[in-house]
Amino acid sequence: INIMASVTIQYDENHIIYGDDELHLYFMLNTESKEAMLGTGSNDDIGSAIYRPPLGDPWWSNPVNFWKDLTVPSTINFRGDTYTVTEVSINAFYKSDEVETIILPETIREIGNSAFYLCAWLKEINIPEGITKINSKSFYGCCGLTSMKLPSTIEGIYASAFMDCSKL
């Protein structure tokens, strides 16, 4: 799913929901640096990047799994400003059973603690050149991952980042 031409709505003062009729993603915006962090969702989703809209939401018209293949945008436009997506935050896809393939943009510099924690269905993810940190438990329990190419820009891979990735 490519969500480059999507609608953006404000969730609260610092968060937006970026989506179209098939997908919603949470982002936290830094108005000073003009950076966006993927995955600072509702309390119900424990910080999840994926927003599960309530029934009756005009964007939610079909209970089909739209999140299987996800392309994360490199920029978000909101209220006349462009924000660069630079981080996958803590718990961004925590226990997600929807996503199998994720394409991260070249603008990502860091993957947060437990960002893909227990994403057992995640089979493929690119780690783009420019990422410097893969934090603790980032891919913990991602037993569907079979391979991963790490870029030369990695400066740190922290504790248990790939623990219980039995096929990796």
Short mmCIF file of C-alpha atoms in Angstrom, two decimals:
data_model
loop_
_atom_site.label_atom_id
_atom_site.label_comp_id
_atom_site.label_asym_id
_atom_site.label_seq_id
_atom_site.Cartn_x
_atom_site.Cartn_y
_atom_site.Cartn_z
CA ILE A 1 0.00 0.00 0.00
CA ASN A 2 1.44 3.34 -0.94
CA ILE A 3 -0.02 6.18 1.11
CA MET A 4 1.84 9.10 -0.45
CA ALA A 5 -1.35 10.88 -1.57
CA SER A 6 -3.25 10.64 1.69
CA VAL A 7 -5.40 12.70 3.98
CA THR A 8 -4.01 13.99 7.28
CA ILE A 9 -6.10 14.71 10.35
CA GLN A 10 -5.07 15.92 13.78
CA TYR A 11 -5.39 13.38 16.58
CA ASP A 12 -4.23 15.64 19.39
CA GLU A 13 -1.81 18.54 19.83
CA ASN A 14 1.34 16.64 18.77
CA HIS A 15 -0.02 13.64 16.88
CA ILE A 16 -1.63 13.15 13.51
CA ILE A 17 -3.33 10.26 11.79
CA TYR A 18 -2.13 10.00 8.23
CA GLY A 19 -4.35 7.87 6.07
CA ASP A 20 -6.61 7.13 3.18
CA ASP A 21 -9.56 4.80 2.70
CA GLU A 22 -7.31 1.76 3.25
CA LEU A 23 -4.82 2.69 5.94
CA HIS A 24 -4.18 4.93 8.92
CA LEU A 25 -0.78 5.53 10.48
CA TYR A 26 0.04 7.54 13.58
CA PHE A 27 2.86 10.07 13.55
CA MET A 28 4.22 12.35 16.24
CA LEU A 29 5.34 15.70 14.85
CA ASN A 30 8.20 17.89 16.03
CA THR A 31 7.24 21.37 14.90
CA GLU A 32 10.72 22.80 15.55
CA SER A 33 12.82 20.25 13.65
CA LYS A 34 10.05 19.43 11.13
CA GLU A 35 10.55 15.73 11.79
CA ALA A 36 7.91 13.03 12.14
CA MET A 37 8.18 9.85 14.16
CA LEU A 38 6.15 6.84 13.03
CA GLY A 39 4.15 5.09 15.71
CA THR A 40 2.84 7.03 18.63
CA GLY A 41 -0.67 5.71 18.54
CA SER A 42 -3.56 5.42 20.93
CA ASN A 43 -3.36 3.85 24.37
CA ASP A 44 -5.52 0.99 23.09
CA ASP A 45 -2.76 0.07 20.64
CA ILE A 46 0.11 0.48 23.16
CA GLY A 47 1.76 3.09 20.95
CA SER A 48 1.09 1.27 17.70
CA ALA A 49 1.71 3.01 14.39
CA ILE A 50 -1.34 1.36 12.90
CA TYR A 51 -4.62 2.99 13.79
CA ARG A 52 -7.67 0.76 13.93
CA PRO A 53 -10.54 3.15 13.33
CA PRO A 54 -13.88 2.57 15.03
CA LEU A 55 -16.79 1.19 13.05
CA GLY A 56 -18.58 4.03 11.34
CA ASP A 57 -15.35 5.88 10.58
CA PRO A 58 -15.76 7.09 6.98
CA TRP A 59 -12.26 5.77 6.14
CA TRP A 60 -13.15 2.28 7.35
CA SER A 61 -15.44 0.68 4.82
CA ASN A 62 -14.21 -2.89 4.59
CA PRO A 63 -12.78 -5.24 7.25
CA VAL A 64 -10.11 -6.52 4.84
CA ASN A 65 -6.48 -6.66 5.96
CA PHE A 66 -5.04 -3.59 4.23
CA TRP A 67 -1.81 -3.58 6.20
CA LYS A 68 -0.13 -6.69 4.81
CA ASP A 69 2.34 -4.75 2.64
CA LEU A 70 3.23 -1.33 3.95
CA THR A 71 5.27 1.44 2.35
CA VAL A 72 6.09 4.15 4.88
CA PRO A 73 6.22 7.65 3.34
CA SER A 74 9.41 9.73 3.63
CA THR A 75 7.50 12.95 4.30
CA ILE A 76 4.20 14.01 5.82
CA ASN A 77 2.47 17.24 4.86
CA PHE A 78 0.41 18.89 7.55
CA ARG A 79 -0.97 22.43 7.74
CA GLY A 80 1.38 23.73 5.05
CA ASP A 81 4.52 22.22 6.58
CA THR A 82 6.49 19.21 5.38
CA TYR A 83 7.80 16.83 8.03
CA THR A 84 10.54 14.29 7.29
CA VAL A 85 9.92 10.82 8.69
CA THR A 86 13.12 10.03 10.62
CA GLU A 87 12.27 7.37 13.19
CA VAL A 88 10.20 4.28 13.86
CA SER A 89 9.31 4.88 17.50
CA ILE A 90 9.15 2.71 20.60
CA ASN A 91 6.47 -0.01 20.23
CA ALA A 92 5.50 1.29 16.78
CA PHE A 93 4.29 -2.10 15.54
CA TYR A 94 4.12 -3.87 18.91
CA LYS A 95 2.58 -7.34 18.45
CA SER A 96 1.25 -6.43 15.01
CA ASP A 97 -0.28 -9.41 13.31
CA GLU A 98 -1.19 -7.42 10.21
CA VAL A 99 2.10 -6.45 8.58
CA GLU A 100 4.15 -8.93 6.56
CA THR A 101 6.29 -6.57 4.48
CA ILE A 102 7.49 -3.07 5.35
CA ILE A 103 9.41 -0.68 3.13
CA LEU A 104 11.06 2.06 5.16
CA PRO A 105 12.11 5.32 3.49
CA GLU A 106 15.76 6.39 3.19
CA THR A 107 15.01 9.19 5.67
CA ILE A 108 14.74 6.81 8.66
CA ARG A 109 17.73 7.13 11.03
CA GLU A 110 16.64 5.07 14.04
CA ILE A 111 14.49 2.09 14.94
CA GLY A 112 13.17 2.48 18.48
CA ASN A 113 13.05 0.04 21.38
CA SER A 114 10.63 -2.81 20.71
CA ALA A 115 9.53 -1.15 17.46
CA PHE A 116 8.63 -4.52 15.87
CA TYR A 117 8.40 -6.50 19.12
CA LEU A 118 6.64 -9.85 18.61
CA CYS A 119 5.65 -9.15 15.00
CA ALA A 120 5.55 -12.85 14.24
CA TRP A 121 4.05 -12.31 10.77
CA LEU A 122 6.72 -9.85 9.63
CA LYS A 123 8.60 -11.59 6.82
CA GLU A 124 10.49 -8.79 5.12
CA ILE A 125 11.76 -5.33 6.00
CA ASN A 126 14.40 -3.16 4.41
CA ILE A 127 16.88 -1.42 6.68
CA PRO A 128 17.81 1.62 4.59
CA GLU A 129 21.26 3.13 4.32
CA GLY A 130 21.45 5.93 6.86
CA ILE A 131 20.02 4.06 9.84
CA THR A 132 22.45 4.44 12.72
CA LYS A 133 20.65 2.67 15.58
CA ILE A 134 18.67 -0.50 16.04
CA ASN A 135 17.59 -0.22 19.65
CA SER A 136 16.89 -2.86 22.29
CA LYS A 137 14.33 -5.51 21.38
CA SER A 138 13.58 -3.77 18.05
CA PHE A 139 12.88 -7.08 16.30
CA TYR A 140 12.44 -9.31 19.35
CA GLY A 141 10.30 -12.32 18.48
CA CYS A 142 10.04 -11.59 14.75
CA CYS A 143 10.13 -15.29 13.96
CA GLY A 144 8.94 -14.77 10.37
CA LEU A 145 12.07 -12.85 9.33
CA THR A 146 14.40 -15.04 7.28
CA SER A 147 17.02 -12.52 6.16
CA MET A 148 18.04 -8.91 6.64
CA LYS A 149 20.75 -6.77 5.09
CA LEU A 150 22.23 -4.22 7.49
CA PRO A 151 23.65 -0.99 6.07
CA SER A 152 27.19 0.23 6.69
CA THR A 153 25.82 3.26 8.57
CA ILE A 154 24.84 1.19 11.63
CA GLU A 155 26.67 2.51 14.69
CA GLY A 156 24.85 0.44 17.30
CA ILE A 157 22.73 -2.67 17.64
CA TYR A 158 21.51 -2.84 21.21
CA ALA A 159 20.58 -5.63 23.64
CA SER A 160 18.25 -8.34 22.40
CA ALA A 161 17.55 -6.48 19.15
CA PHE A 162 17.14 -9.76 17.27
CA MET A 163 16.37 -12.14 20.13
CA ASP A 164 14.02 -15.03 19.28
CA CYS A 165 14.23 -14.35 15.54
CA SER A 166 14.42 -18.10 15.02
CA LYS A 167 14.55 -18.04 11.18
CA LEU A 168 16.92 -15.08 10.84
#
